[in-house]
Coordinates of C-alpha atoms in Angstrom, one line a residue:
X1 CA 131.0 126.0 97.4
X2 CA 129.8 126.9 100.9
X3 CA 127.3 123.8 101.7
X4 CA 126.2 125.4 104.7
X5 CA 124.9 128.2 103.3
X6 CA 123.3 126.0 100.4
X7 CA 121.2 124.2 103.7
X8 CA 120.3 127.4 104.8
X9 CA 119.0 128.6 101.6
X10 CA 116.9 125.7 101.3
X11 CA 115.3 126.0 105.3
X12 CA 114.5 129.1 104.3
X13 CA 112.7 128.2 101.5
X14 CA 114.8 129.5 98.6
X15 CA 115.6 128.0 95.3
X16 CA 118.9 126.4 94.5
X17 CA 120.7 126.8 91.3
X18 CA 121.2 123.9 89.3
X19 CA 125.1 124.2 89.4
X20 CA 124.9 124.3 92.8
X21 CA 122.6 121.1 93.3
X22 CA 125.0 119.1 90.6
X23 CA 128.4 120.4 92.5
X24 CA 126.3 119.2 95.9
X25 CA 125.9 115.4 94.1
X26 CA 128.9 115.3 92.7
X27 CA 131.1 116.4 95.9
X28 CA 128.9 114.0 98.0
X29 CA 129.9 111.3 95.5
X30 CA 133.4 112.4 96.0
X31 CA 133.3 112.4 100.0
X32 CA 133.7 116.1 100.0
X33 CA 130.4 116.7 101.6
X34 CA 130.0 114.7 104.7
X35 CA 126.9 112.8 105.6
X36 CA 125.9 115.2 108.5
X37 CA 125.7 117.7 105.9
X38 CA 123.6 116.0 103.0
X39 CA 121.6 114.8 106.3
X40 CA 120.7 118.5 107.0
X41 CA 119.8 119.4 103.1
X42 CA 117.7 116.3 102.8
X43 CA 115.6 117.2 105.8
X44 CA 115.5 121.3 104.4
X45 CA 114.2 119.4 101.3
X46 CA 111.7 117.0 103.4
X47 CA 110.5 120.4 104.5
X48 CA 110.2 122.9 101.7
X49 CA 110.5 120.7 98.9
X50 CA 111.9 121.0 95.5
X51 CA 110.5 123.1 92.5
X52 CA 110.3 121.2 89.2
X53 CA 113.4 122.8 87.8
X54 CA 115.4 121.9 91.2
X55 CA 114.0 118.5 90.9
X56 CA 114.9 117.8 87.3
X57 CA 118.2 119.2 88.0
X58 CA 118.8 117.2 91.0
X59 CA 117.7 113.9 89.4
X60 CA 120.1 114.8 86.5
X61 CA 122.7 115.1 88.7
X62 CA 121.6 111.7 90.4
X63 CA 121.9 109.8 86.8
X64 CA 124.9 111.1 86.1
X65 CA 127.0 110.6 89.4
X66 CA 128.0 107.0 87.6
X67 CA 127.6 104.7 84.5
X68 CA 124.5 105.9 82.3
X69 CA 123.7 102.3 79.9
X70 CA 123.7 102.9 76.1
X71 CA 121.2 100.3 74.2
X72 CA 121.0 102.6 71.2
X73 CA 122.8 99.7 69.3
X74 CA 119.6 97.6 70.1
X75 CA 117.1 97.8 67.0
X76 CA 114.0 97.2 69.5
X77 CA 112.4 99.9 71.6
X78 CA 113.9 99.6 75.1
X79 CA 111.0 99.7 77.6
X80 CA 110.9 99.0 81.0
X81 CA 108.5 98.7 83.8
X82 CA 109.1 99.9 87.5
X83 CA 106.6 99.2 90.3
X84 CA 106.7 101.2 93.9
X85 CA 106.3 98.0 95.6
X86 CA 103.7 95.9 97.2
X87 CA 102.7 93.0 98.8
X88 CA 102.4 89.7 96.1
X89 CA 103.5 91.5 93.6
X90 CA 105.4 89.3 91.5
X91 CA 104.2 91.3 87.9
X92 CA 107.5 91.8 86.1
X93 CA 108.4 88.0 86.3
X94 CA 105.4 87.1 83.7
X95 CA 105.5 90.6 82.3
X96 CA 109.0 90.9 80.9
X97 CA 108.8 87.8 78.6
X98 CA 105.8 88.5 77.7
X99 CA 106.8 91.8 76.3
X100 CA 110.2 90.9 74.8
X101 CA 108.2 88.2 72.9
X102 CA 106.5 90.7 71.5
X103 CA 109.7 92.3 69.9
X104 CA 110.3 95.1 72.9
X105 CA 113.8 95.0 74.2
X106 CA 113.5 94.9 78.3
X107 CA 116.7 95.4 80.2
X108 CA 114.9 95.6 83.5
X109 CA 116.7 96.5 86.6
X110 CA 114.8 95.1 89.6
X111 CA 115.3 95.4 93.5
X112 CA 115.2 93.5 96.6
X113 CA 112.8 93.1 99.2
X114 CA 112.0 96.6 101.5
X115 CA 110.1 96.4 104.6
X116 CA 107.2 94.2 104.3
X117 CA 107.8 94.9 100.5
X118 CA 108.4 91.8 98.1
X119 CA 111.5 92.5 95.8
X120 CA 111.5 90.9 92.5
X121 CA 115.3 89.6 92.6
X122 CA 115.2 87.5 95.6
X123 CA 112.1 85.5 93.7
X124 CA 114.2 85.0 91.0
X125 CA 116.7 83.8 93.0
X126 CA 114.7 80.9 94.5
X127 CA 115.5 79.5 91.0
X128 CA 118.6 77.5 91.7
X129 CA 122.0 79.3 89.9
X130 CA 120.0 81.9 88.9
X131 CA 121.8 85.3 88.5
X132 CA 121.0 88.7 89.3
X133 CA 124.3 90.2 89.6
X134 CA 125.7 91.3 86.3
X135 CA 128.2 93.9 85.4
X136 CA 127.4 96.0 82.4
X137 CA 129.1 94.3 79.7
X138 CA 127.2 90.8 80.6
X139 CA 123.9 93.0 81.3
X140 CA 124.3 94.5 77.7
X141 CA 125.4 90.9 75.9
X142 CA 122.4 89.3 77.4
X143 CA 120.0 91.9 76.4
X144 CA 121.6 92.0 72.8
X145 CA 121.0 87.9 72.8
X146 CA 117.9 87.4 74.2
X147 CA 116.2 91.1 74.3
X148 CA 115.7 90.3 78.2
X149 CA 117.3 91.1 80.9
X150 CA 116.3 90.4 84.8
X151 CA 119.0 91.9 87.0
X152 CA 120.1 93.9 90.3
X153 CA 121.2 97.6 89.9
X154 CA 125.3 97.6 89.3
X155 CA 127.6 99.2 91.8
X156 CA 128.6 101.6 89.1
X157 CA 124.9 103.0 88.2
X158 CA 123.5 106.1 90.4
X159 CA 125.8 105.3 93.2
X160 CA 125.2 108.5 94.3
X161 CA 121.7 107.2 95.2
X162 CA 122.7 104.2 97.2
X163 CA 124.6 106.0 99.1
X164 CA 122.0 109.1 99.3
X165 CA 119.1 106.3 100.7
X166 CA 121.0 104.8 103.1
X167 CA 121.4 108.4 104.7
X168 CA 117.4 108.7 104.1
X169 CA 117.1 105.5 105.9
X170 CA 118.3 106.7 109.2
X171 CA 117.9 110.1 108.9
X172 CA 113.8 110.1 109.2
X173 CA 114.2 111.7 105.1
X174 CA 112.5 108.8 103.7
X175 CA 108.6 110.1 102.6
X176 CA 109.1 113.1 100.4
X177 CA 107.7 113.0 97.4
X178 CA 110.7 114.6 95.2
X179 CA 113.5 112.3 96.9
X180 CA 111.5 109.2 96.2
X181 CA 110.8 110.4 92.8
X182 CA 114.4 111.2 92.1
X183 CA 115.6 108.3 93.5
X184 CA 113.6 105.8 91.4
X185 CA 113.6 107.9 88.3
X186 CA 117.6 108.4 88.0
X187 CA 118.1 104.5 88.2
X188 CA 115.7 104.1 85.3
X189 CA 116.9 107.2 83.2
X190 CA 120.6 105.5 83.6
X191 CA 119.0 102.4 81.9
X192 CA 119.5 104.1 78.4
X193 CA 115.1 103.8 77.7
X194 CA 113.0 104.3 75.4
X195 CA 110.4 104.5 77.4
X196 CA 109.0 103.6 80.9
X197 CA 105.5 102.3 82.5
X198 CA 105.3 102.9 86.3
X199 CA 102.9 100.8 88.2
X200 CA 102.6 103.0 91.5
X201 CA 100.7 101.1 94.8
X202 CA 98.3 102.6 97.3
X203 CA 96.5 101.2 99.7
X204 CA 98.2 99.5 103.1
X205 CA 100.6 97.5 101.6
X206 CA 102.1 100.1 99.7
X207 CA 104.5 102.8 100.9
X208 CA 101.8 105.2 99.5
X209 CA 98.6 105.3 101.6
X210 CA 97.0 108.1 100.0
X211 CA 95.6 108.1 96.5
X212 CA 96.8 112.1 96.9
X213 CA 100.2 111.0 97.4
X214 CA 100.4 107.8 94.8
X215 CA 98.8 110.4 92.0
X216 CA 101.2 113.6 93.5
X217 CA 103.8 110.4 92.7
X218 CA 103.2 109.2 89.8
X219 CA 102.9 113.1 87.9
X220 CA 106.0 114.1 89.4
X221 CA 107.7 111.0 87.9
X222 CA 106.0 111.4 84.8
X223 CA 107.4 114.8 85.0
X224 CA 110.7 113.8 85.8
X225 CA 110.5 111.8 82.8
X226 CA 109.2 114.4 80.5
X227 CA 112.2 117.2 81.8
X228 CA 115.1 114.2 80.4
X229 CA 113.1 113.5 77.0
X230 CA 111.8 109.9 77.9
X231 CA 108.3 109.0 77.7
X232 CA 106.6 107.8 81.0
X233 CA 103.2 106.8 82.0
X234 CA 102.3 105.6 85.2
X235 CA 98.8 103.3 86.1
X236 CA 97.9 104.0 89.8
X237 CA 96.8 100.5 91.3
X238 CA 95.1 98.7 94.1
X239 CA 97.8 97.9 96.8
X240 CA 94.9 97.3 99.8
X241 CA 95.2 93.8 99.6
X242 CA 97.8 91.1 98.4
X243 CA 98.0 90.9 94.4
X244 CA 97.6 87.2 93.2
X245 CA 97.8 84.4 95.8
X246 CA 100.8 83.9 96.7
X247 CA 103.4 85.4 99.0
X248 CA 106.6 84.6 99.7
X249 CA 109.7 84.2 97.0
X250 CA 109.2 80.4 95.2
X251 CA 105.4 80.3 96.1
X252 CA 105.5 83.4 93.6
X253 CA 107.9 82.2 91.4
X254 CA 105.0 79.4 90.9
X255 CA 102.0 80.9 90.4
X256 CA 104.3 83.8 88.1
X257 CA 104.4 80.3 85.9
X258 CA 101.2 79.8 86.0
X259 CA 100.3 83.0 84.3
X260 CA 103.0 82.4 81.6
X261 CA 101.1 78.6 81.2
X262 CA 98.1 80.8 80.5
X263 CA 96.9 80.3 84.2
X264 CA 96.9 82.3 87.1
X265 CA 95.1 85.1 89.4
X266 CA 92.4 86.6 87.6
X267 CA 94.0 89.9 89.2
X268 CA 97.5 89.3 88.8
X269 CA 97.1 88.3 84.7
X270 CA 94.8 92.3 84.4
X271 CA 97.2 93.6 85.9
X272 CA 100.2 92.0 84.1
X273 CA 97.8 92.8 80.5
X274 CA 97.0 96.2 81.4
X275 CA 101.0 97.1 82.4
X276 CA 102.1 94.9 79.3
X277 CA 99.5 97.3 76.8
X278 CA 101.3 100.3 77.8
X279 CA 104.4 98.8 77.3
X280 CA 103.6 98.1 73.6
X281 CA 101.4 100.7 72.5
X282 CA 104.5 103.0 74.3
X283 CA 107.3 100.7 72.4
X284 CA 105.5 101.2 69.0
X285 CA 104.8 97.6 67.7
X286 CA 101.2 98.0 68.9
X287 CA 98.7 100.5 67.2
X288 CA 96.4 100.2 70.0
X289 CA 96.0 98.9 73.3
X290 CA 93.6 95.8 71.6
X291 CA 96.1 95.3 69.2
X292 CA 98.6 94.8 72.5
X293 CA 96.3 92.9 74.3
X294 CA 96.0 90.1 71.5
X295 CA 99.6 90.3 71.1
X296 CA 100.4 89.6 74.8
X297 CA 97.8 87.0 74.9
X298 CA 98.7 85.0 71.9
X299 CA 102.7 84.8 73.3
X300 CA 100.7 82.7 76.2
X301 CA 98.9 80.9 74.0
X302 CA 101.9 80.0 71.6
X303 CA 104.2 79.3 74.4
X304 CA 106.4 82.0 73.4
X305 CA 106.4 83.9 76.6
X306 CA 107.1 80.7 78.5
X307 CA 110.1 80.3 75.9
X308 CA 111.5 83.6 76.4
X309 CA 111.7 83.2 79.8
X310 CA 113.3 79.7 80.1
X311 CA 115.8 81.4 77.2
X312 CA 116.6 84.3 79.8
X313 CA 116.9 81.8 83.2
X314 CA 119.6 79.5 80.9
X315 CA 121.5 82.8 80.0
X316 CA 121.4 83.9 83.2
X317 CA 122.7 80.6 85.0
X318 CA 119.8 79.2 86.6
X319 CA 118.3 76.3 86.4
X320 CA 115.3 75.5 83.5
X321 CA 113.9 72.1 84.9
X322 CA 112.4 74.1 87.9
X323 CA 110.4 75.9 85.2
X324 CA 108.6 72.3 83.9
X325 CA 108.7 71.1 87.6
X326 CA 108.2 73.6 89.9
X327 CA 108.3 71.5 92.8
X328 CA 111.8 71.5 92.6
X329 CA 111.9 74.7 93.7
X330 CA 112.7 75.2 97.4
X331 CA 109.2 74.4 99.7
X332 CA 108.9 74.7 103.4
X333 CA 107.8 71.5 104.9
X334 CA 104.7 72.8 107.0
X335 CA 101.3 73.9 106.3
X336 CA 98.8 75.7 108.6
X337 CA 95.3 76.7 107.2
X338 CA 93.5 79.5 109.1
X339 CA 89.9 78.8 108.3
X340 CA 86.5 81.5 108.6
X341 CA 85.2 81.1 111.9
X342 CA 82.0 82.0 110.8
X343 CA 80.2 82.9 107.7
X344 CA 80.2 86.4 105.6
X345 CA 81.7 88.4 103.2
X346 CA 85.4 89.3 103.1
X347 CA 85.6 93.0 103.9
X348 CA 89.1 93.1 104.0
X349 CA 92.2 91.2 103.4
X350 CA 95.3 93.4 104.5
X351 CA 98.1 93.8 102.7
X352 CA 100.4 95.4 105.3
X353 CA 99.9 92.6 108.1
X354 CA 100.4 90.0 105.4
X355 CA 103.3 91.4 104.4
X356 CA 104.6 92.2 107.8
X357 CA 103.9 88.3 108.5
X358 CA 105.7 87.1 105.7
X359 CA 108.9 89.1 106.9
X360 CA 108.3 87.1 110.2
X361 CA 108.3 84.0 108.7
X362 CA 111.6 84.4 107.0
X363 CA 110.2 85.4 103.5
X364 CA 111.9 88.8 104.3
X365 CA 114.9 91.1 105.4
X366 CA 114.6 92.8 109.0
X367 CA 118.4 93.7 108.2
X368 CA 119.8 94.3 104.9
X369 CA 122.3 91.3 105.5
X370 CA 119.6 88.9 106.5
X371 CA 119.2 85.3 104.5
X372 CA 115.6 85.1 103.4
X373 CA 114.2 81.6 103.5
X374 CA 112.4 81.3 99.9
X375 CA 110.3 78.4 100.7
X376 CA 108.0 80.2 103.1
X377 CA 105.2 82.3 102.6
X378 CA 101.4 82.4 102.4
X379 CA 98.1 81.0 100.0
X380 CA 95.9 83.4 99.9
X381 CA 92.8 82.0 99.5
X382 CA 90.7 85.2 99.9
X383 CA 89.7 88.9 98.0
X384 CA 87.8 90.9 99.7
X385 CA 83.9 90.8 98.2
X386 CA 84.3 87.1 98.7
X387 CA 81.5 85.2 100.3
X388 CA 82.9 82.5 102.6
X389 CA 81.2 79.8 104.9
X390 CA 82.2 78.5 108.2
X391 CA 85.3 76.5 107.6
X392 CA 86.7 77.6 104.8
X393 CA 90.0 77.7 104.0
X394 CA 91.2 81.9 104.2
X395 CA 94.9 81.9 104.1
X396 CA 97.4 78.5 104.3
X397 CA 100.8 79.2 105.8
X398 CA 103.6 77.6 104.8
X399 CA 106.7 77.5 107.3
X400 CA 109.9 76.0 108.8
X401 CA 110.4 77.5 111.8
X402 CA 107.8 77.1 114.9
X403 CA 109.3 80.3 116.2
X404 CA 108.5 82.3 112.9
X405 CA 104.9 80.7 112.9
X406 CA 104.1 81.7 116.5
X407 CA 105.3 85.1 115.1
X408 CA 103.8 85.5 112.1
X409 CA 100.2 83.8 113.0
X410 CA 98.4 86.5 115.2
X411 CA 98.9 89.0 112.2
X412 CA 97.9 86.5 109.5
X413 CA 94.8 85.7 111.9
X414 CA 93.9 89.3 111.9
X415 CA 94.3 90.5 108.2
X416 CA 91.2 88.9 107.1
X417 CA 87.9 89.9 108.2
X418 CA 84.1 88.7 107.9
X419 CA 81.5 91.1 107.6
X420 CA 77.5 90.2 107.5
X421 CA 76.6 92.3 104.7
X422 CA 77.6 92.2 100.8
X423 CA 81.2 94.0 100.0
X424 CA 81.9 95.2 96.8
X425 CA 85.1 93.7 95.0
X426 CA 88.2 96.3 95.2
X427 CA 88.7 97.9 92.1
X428 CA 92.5 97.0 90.1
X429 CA 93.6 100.0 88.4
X430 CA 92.5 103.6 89.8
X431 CA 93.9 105.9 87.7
X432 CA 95.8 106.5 84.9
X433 CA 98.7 109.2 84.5
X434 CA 100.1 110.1 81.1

């Protein structure tokens, strides 16, 4: 196969055959095609794009470049949820018990922080012992046990695509629509599902600032889903300001306990609900979203939730008395409160510098082989629509490090502002793609 001529097809607009984009993945894969060269395609493709023929094609060749999981063994419906990322979001932690109490297998693969970007495995892994590397055959006899699993993506699934983003990643190939949508959709068409919710973030502290781009998103993943014969739905949700409180890894691992003790963010429980609905009514052991909303609810009320997830931390190694006593888990030693300086409304709370903060006080990766420090993060006191008085306590910092603080403070001082006037609360969910 002559790749150059493939890259020039693709500058100049043309389609590519879908023999010709799987021989591309699979040669890549195999070191055949060199990096400079899938650099150049990439960038053809930032340019002109993929049709949804070339896409599906692409992504199929993405799934199959390494191991594809097969849960058809598993009586339950396998369902998973994927989020694009945000700032507090801490979701799947209350979400996944909750649904596997319900009777849905979830073998949900999860990812590490990005940017200014929370990532769901390194709060799991401010619970002491607590594993998220597992190789297939423990992923699969944990999911057959329990009907949970809460893991990192193995070396062996999509490799093609860990190697592919870490091109992206330098290359300036990172926003296009159809790479991000491949990327994400051939790691969770490898997962052997049933089915698959996507919760997909605009606003500041998501990667999609648009609500043009997060719905262009979220119907080409549907798509995606569609073209391999899994059903996907995707909720298109409020990203403009932290979700929850809390921010940082074992601050979130906290209040993600509060919400299975049947406390919590009145935000962060919809949200949780709403995602939770779709994955039951999608799953089939709900009629109809009320039906799954009572169902949810009473595994909080019953404790079941709670149970599921202290069943899935022992299977997985870590350590269950940090679930009855949170303060075990790892705290930084220092508080700062920044207060109102005057009176108002909250007109904004932003998620972007509190996530850029966070990532300055250690709570983050500026390097992929950077230790985060999990007892650091933020209290957000604050949503915007909120009437404060002079004093008040906006956002309390908790950190280690003076350094980090110094850092971290000017943009934590900045992300909440006072207007005079009344502000309308920020709506949750914004749209709903099926």
């Amino acid at each position: 196969m002559n790749v150059t001529e493939l890259i020039e097809r693709k500058r100049d607009g043309h389609r590519l055959q879908s023999d010709e984009i799987a021989t591309l993945i699979t040669d890549f894969s195999a070191d055949r095609v060199p990096d400079y060269q899938m650099a150049a395609m990439l960038m053809a493709i930032v340019w002109r794009g993929l049709d949804d023929g070339e896409l599906a094609a692409w992504t199929e060749a993405m799934l199959h470049s390494g191991d594809v999981l097969d849960f058809s063994h598993v009586a339950a419906p396998k369902v998973d949820k994927h989020s694009t990322g945000g700032v507090g979001d801490k979701v799947s932690i209350p979400l996944a018990p909750m649904v596997a109490a319900c009777g849905v297998a979830v073998p949900m693969m999860s990812g590490r922080g990005l940017g200014h970007t929370g990532g769901t495995l390194d709060k799991l892994e401010s619970i002491p012992g607590f594993r998220t590397a597992l190789d297939p055959k423990e992923f699969t006899r944990i999911l057959e046990r329990t009907g949970l699993v809460l893991a990192g993506q193995s070396e062996t699934l999509v490799p093609a695509d860990r190697r592919m983003y870490a091109l992206r990643d330098v290359t300036g190939t990172v926003p296009s629509i159809p790479l991000i949508a491949s990327s994400i959709m051939s790691k969770k068409l490898a997962e052997g599902l049933d089915a698959l919710v996507l919760d997909v973030k605009v606003g500041s502290g998501a990667f999609m600032k648009s609500r043009e781009s997060a719905r262009d998103l979220a119907e080409t993943m549907v798509g995606l889903g569609a073209a391999h014969g899994t059903r996907v739905q995707a909720l298109i949700t409020d990203m403009s300001q932290p979700l929850g409180a809390a921010v940082g890894n074992a601050l979130e691992m906290v209040e993600s306990l509060e919400v299975l003790r049947g406390g919590g963010p009145a935000d962060l429980v919809e949200i949780t609900l709403r995602l939770g609905i779709e994955m039951l009514v999608m799953g089939g052991v709900a009629a109809d979203p009320a039906a799954a909303r009572a169902m949810l609810q009473r595994t909080i009320a019953d404790g079941s939730a709670f149970a599921k997830f202290e069943e899935v931390v022992v299977a997985q190694r870590g350590d269950p008395k940090v679930l009855h006593d949170p303060t075990r888990l790892p705290q930084a030693p220092e508080e700062t409160v920044i207060t109102a300086g005057r009176g108002g409304f909250v007109s904004r709370c932003d998620a972007l510098d509190l996530g850029v903060a966070a990532v300055r006080l250690g709570a983050g990766r500026t390097t992929k082989e950077e230790a985060i420090d999990p007892g650091v993060g933020f209290t957000v006191c604050v949503k915007v629509g909120d009437e404060v008085a002079a004093g008040d306590p906006l956002i309390r910092i908790r950190w280690r490090r003076p350094e980090r603080l110094a850092a971290a403070q000017p943009l934590v001082e900045r992300a909440v502002v006072i207007a005079d006037d009344p502000v309308a609360a920020l709506p949750l969910i914004l749209e709903e793609v099926r």
